[in-house]
Amino acid sequence: MAGYENNAYFWQKVESLFLSSGYKQTRKKGDVHPVFKNLIYPTDYGYLKDTKCTSGSGVSVYAGSGNRSRISALVVAVDILERELDVKVLIGCSEEEVSEVLHFLNQTNYQKTVLIRKGQEIPPWSITVS
């Protein structure tokens, strides 16, 4: 069975949410994390306006140096301090920037993440029959 990374319909919905929300930048690349002073943002950071995530704020976005109208991947994070499971969007990120974001997000013992790469395949199980 194919995974979500290969489901074009899933990514179509993610892109619709992203493109209809608008990105609001709150931190620049190189800024220090407001709580964990040893963490430095590897890319610009912000959130999607008019969206929700488990923390009650907008969906987190890490914005790389490339085309910021294109989603590079999603990151699923589990945080045992906050007791939450959260999804973060990577836009315009090169492979190097993806690696830097993953390193940034996995530095503490309290949060660990996995990457979901964007694919274009349409698995048969995802097709909705009318």
PDB file of C-alpha atoms in Angstrom:
ATOM      1  CA  MET A   1       0.000   0.000   0.000  1.00  0.00           C
ATOM      2  CA  ALA A   2       1.375   3.425  -0.929  1.00  0.00           C
ATOM      3  CA  GLY A   3       1.886   6.058   1.774  1.00  0.00           C
ATOM      4  CA  TYR A   4       0.577   9.603   1.967  1.00  0.00           C
ATOM      5  CA  GLU A   5       3.814  10.960   0.511  1.00  0.00           C
ATOM      6  CA  ASN A   6       2.654   9.559  -2.837  1.00  0.00           C
ATOM      7  CA  ASN A   7      -0.964  10.691  -2.697  1.00  0.00           C
ATOM      8  CA  ALA A   8      -1.503  13.582  -5.094  1.00  0.00           C
ATOM      9  CA  TYR A   9      -5.035  14.145  -3.755  1.00  0.00           C
ATOM     10  CA  PHE A  10      -3.733  14.587  -0.204  1.00  0.00           C
ATOM     11  CA  TRP A  11      -1.141  17.107  -1.412  1.00  0.00           C
ATOM     12  CA  GLN A  12      -3.802  18.926  -3.444  1.00  0.00           C
ATOM     13  CA  LYS A  13      -5.744  19.535  -0.207  1.00  0.00           C
ATOM     14  CA  VAL A  14      -2.594  20.632   1.655  1.00  0.00           C
ATOM     15  CA  GLU A  15      -1.729  23.050  -1.151  1.00  0.00           C
ATOM     16  CA  SER A  16      -5.292  24.430  -1.195  1.00  0.00           C
ATOM     17  CA  LEU A  17      -5.075  25.115   2.536  1.00  0.00           C
ATOM     18  CA  PHE A  18      -1.638  26.702   2.143  1.00  0.00           C
ATOM     19  CA  LEU A  19      -2.482  28.887  -0.869  1.00  0.00           C
ATOM     20  CA  SER A  20      -5.797  30.080   0.557  1.00  0.00           C
ATOM     21  CA  SER A  21      -4.367  30.984   3.974  1.00  0.00           C
ATOM     22  CA  GLY A  22      -1.359  33.216   3.448  1.00  0.00           C
ATOM     23  CA  TYR A  23       1.989  32.992   5.206  1.00  0.00           C
ATOM     24  CA  LYS A  24       2.791  35.348   8.111  1.00  0.00           C
ATOM     25  CA  GLN A  25       6.502  35.493   8.974  1.00  0.00           C
ATOM     26  CA  THR A  26       7.316  35.853  12.683  1.00  0.00           C
ATOM     27  CA  ARG A  27      11.018  34.917  12.822  1.00  0.00           C
ATOM     28  CA  LYS A  28      13.938  35.366  10.456  1.00  0.00           C
ATOM     29  CA  LYS A  29      16.630  32.865   9.640  1.00  0.00           C
ATOM     30  CA  GLY A  30      19.262  33.177  12.389  1.00  0.00           C
ATOM     31  CA  ASP A  31      16.842  34.377  15.096  1.00  0.00           C
ATOM     32  CA  VAL A  32      17.104  32.790  18.540  1.00  0.00           C
ATOM     33  CA  HIS A  33      14.159  30.676  19.711  1.00  0.00           C
ATOM     34  CA  PRO A  34      12.175  32.677  22.329  1.00  0.00           C
ATOM     35  CA  VAL A  35      12.196  29.851  24.913  1.00  0.00           C
ATOM     36  CA  PHE A  36      15.173  27.635  24.044  1.00  0.00           C
ATOM     37  CA  LYS A  37      17.994  30.176  23.715  1.00  0.00           C
ATOM     38  CA  ASN A  38      20.418  27.604  22.287  1.00  0.00           C
ATOM     39  CA  LEU A  39      18.193  27.016  19.223  1.00  0.00           C
ATOM     40  CA  ILE A  40      18.728  29.179  16.137  1.00  0.00           C
ATOM     41  CA  TYR A  41      16.119  29.214  13.354  1.00  0.00           C
ATOM     42  CA  PRO A  42      17.631  27.635  10.205  1.00  0.00           C
ATOM     43  CA  THR A  43      15.094  29.312   7.876  1.00  0.00           C
ATOM     44  CA  ASP A  44      12.486  32.019   8.139  1.00  0.00           C
ATOM     45  CA  TYR A  45       9.567  30.868  10.286  1.00  0.00           C
ATOM     46  CA  GLY A  46       5.931  31.781  10.621  1.00  0.00           C
ATOM     47  CA  TYR A  47       2.448  30.383  10.363  1.00  0.00           C
ATOM     48  CA  LEU A  48      -0.517  30.067   8.045  1.00  0.00           C
ATOM     49  CA  LYS A  49      -3.133  32.728   8.762  1.00  0.00           C
ATOM     50  CA  ASP A  50      -6.667  31.575   9.586  1.00  0.00           C
ATOM     51  CA  THR A  51      -5.586  27.987  10.306  1.00  0.00           C
ATOM     52  CA  LYS A  52      -5.517  25.914  13.471  1.00  0.00           C
ATOM     53  CA  CYS A  53      -3.096  23.461  14.978  1.00  0.00           C
ATOM     54  CA  THR A  54      -2.936  21.639  18.286  1.00  0.00           C
ATOM     55  CA  SER A  55      -1.357  24.582  20.113  1.00  0.00           C
ATOM     56  CA  GLY A  56      -4.276  26.798  19.112  1.00  0.00           C
ATOM     57  CA  SER A  57      -2.236  29.022  16.812  1.00  0.00           C
ATOM     58  CA  GLY A  58      -1.810  28.812  13.045  1.00  0.00           C
ATOM     59  CA  VAL A  59      -0.054  25.941  11.306  1.00  0.00           C
ATOM     60  CA  SER A  60       3.746  26.389  11.552  1.00  0.00           C
ATOM     61  CA  VAL A  61       5.717  27.140   8.378  1.00  0.00           C
ATOM     62  CA  TYR A  62       9.459  26.933   7.740  1.00  0.00           C
ATOM     63  CA  ALA A  63      10.254  29.040   4.655  1.00  0.00           C
ATOM     64  CA  GLY A  64      13.436  28.330   2.731  1.00  0.00           C
ATOM     65  CA  SER A  65      15.318  30.321   0.116  1.00  0.00           C
ATOM     66  CA  GLY A  66      13.447  28.850  -2.878  1.00  0.00           C
ATOM     67  CA  ASN A  67       9.978  29.339  -4.326  1.00  0.00           C
ATOM     68  CA  ARG A  68       7.749  30.086  -1.342  1.00  0.00           C
ATOM     69  CA  SER A  69       4.582  29.309  -3.237  1.00  0.00           C
ATOM     70  CA  ARG A  70       5.591  25.624  -3.371  1.00  0.00           C
ATOM     71  CA  ILE A  71       5.401  23.145  -0.538  1.00  0.00           C
ATOM     72  CA  SER A  72       8.578  21.097  -0.139  1.00  0.00           C
ATOM     73  CA  ALA A  73       7.403  18.658   2.540  1.00  0.00           C
ATOM     74  CA  LEU A  74       5.549  18.269   5.810  1.00  0.00           C
ATOM     75  CA  VAL A  75       7.072  17.496   9.184  1.00  0.00           C
ATOM     76  CA  VAL A  76       5.112  15.660  11.856  1.00  0.00           C
ATOM     77  CA  ALA A  77       6.379  16.449  15.352  1.00  0.00           C
ATOM     78  CA  VAL A  78       5.639  14.870  18.701  1.00  0.00           C
ATOM     79  CA  ASP A  79       6.365  17.036  21.740  1.00  0.00           C
ATOM     80  CA  ILE A  80       6.189  15.292  25.106  1.00  0.00           C
ATOM     81  CA  LEU A  81       6.462  18.545  27.097  1.00  0.00           C
ATOM     82  CA  GLU A  82       3.454  20.077  25.352  1.00  0.00           C
ATOM     83  CA  ARG A  83       1.806  16.644  25.001  1.00  0.00           C
ATOM     84  CA  GLU A  84       0.974  17.326  21.368  1.00  0.00           C
ATOM     85  CA  LEU A  85       1.338  15.941  17.895  1.00  0.00           C
ATOM     86  CA  ASP A  86       1.769  18.709  15.325  1.00  0.00           C
ATOM     87  CA  VAL A  87       2.250  19.157  11.572  1.00  0.00           C
ATOM     88  CA  LYS A  88       4.609  21.775  10.152  1.00  0.00           C
ATOM     89  CA  VAL A  89       4.813  22.918   6.517  1.00  0.00           C
ATOM     90  CA  LEU A  90       8.107  23.426   4.699  1.00  0.00           C
ATOM     91  CA  ILE A  91       7.952  25.816   1.735  1.00  0.00           C
ATOM     92  CA  GLY A  92      10.665  26.680  -0.756  1.00  0.00           C
ATOM     93  CA  CYS A  93      13.219  24.524   1.077  1.00  0.00           C
ATOM     94  CA  SER A  94      16.267  23.048  -0.617  1.00  0.00           C
ATOM     95  CA  GLU A  95      17.473  19.609   0.479  1.00  0.00           C
ATOM     96  CA  GLU A  96      20.060  21.311   2.686  1.00  0.00           C
ATOM     97  CA  GLU A  97      17.398  23.506   4.297  1.00  0.00           C
ATOM     98  CA  VAL A  98      15.145  20.470   4.873  1.00  0.00           C
ATOM     99  CA  SER A  99      18.048  18.793   6.687  1.00  0.00           C
ATOM    100  CA  GLU A 100      18.695  21.952   8.737  1.00  0.00           C
ATOM    101  CA  VAL A 101      15.013  22.214   9.754  1.00  0.00           C
ATOM    102  CA  LEU A 102      14.979  18.546  10.793  1.00  0.00           C
ATOM    103  CA  HIS A 103      18.141  19.073  12.832  1.00  0.00           C
ATOM    104  CA  PHE A 104      16.616  22.183  14.452  1.00  0.00           C
ATOM    105  CA  LEU A 105      13.388  20.382  15.350  1.00  0.00           C
ATOM    106  CA  ASN A 106      15.117  17.280  16.711  1.00  0.00           C
ATOM    107  CA  GLN A 107      17.703  18.963  18.979  1.00  0.00           C
ATOM    108  CA  THR A 108      15.812  18.562  22.227  1.00  0.00           C
ATOM    109  CA  ASN A 109      14.943  15.361  24.040  1.00  0.00           C
ATOM    110  CA  TYR A 110      11.329  16.552  24.260  1.00  0.00           C
ATOM    111  CA  GLN A 111      10.460  16.789  20.562  1.00  0.00           C
ATOM    112  CA  LYS A 112      11.145  14.410  17.682  1.00  0.00           C
ATOM    113  CA  THR A 113       9.969  14.609  14.091  1.00  0.00           C
ATOM    114  CA  VAL A 114       9.536  12.688  10.850  1.00  0.00           C
ATOM    115  CA  LEU A 115       9.536  14.064   7.312  1.00  0.00           C
ATOM    116  CA  ILE A 116       6.788  13.419   4.756  1.00  0.00           C
ATOM    117  CA  ARG A 117       8.056  14.140   1.270  1.00  0.00           C
ATOM    118  CA  LYS A 118       5.718  15.370  -1.413  1.00  0.00           C
ATOM    119  CA  GLY A 119       4.908  12.941  -4.220  1.00  0.00           C
ATOM    120  CA  GLN A 120       2.705  13.036  -7.298  1.00  0.00           C
ATOM    121  CA  GLU A 121       1.440   9.455  -7.586  1.00  0.00           C
ATOM    122  CA  ILE A 122      -2.246   8.666  -7.201  1.00  0.00           C
ATOM    123  CA  PRO A 123      -2.627   5.316  -5.442  1.00  0.00           C
ATOM    124  CA  PRO A 124      -5.760   3.346  -6.391  1.00  0.00           C
ATOM    125  CA  TRP A 125      -7.058   3.314  -2.789  1.00  0.00           C
ATOM    126  CA  SER A 126      -7.257   7.127  -2.728  1.00  0.00           C
ATOM    127  CA  ILE A 127      -9.604   7.554  -5.675  1.00  0.00           C
ATOM    128  CA  THR A 128     -13.118   8.517  -4.621  1.00  0.00           C
ATOM    129  CA  VAL A 129     -15.867   6.771  -6.543  1.00  0.00           C
ATOM    130  CA  SER A 130     -18.856   9.011  -7.337  1.00  0.00           C
TER     131      SER A 130
END
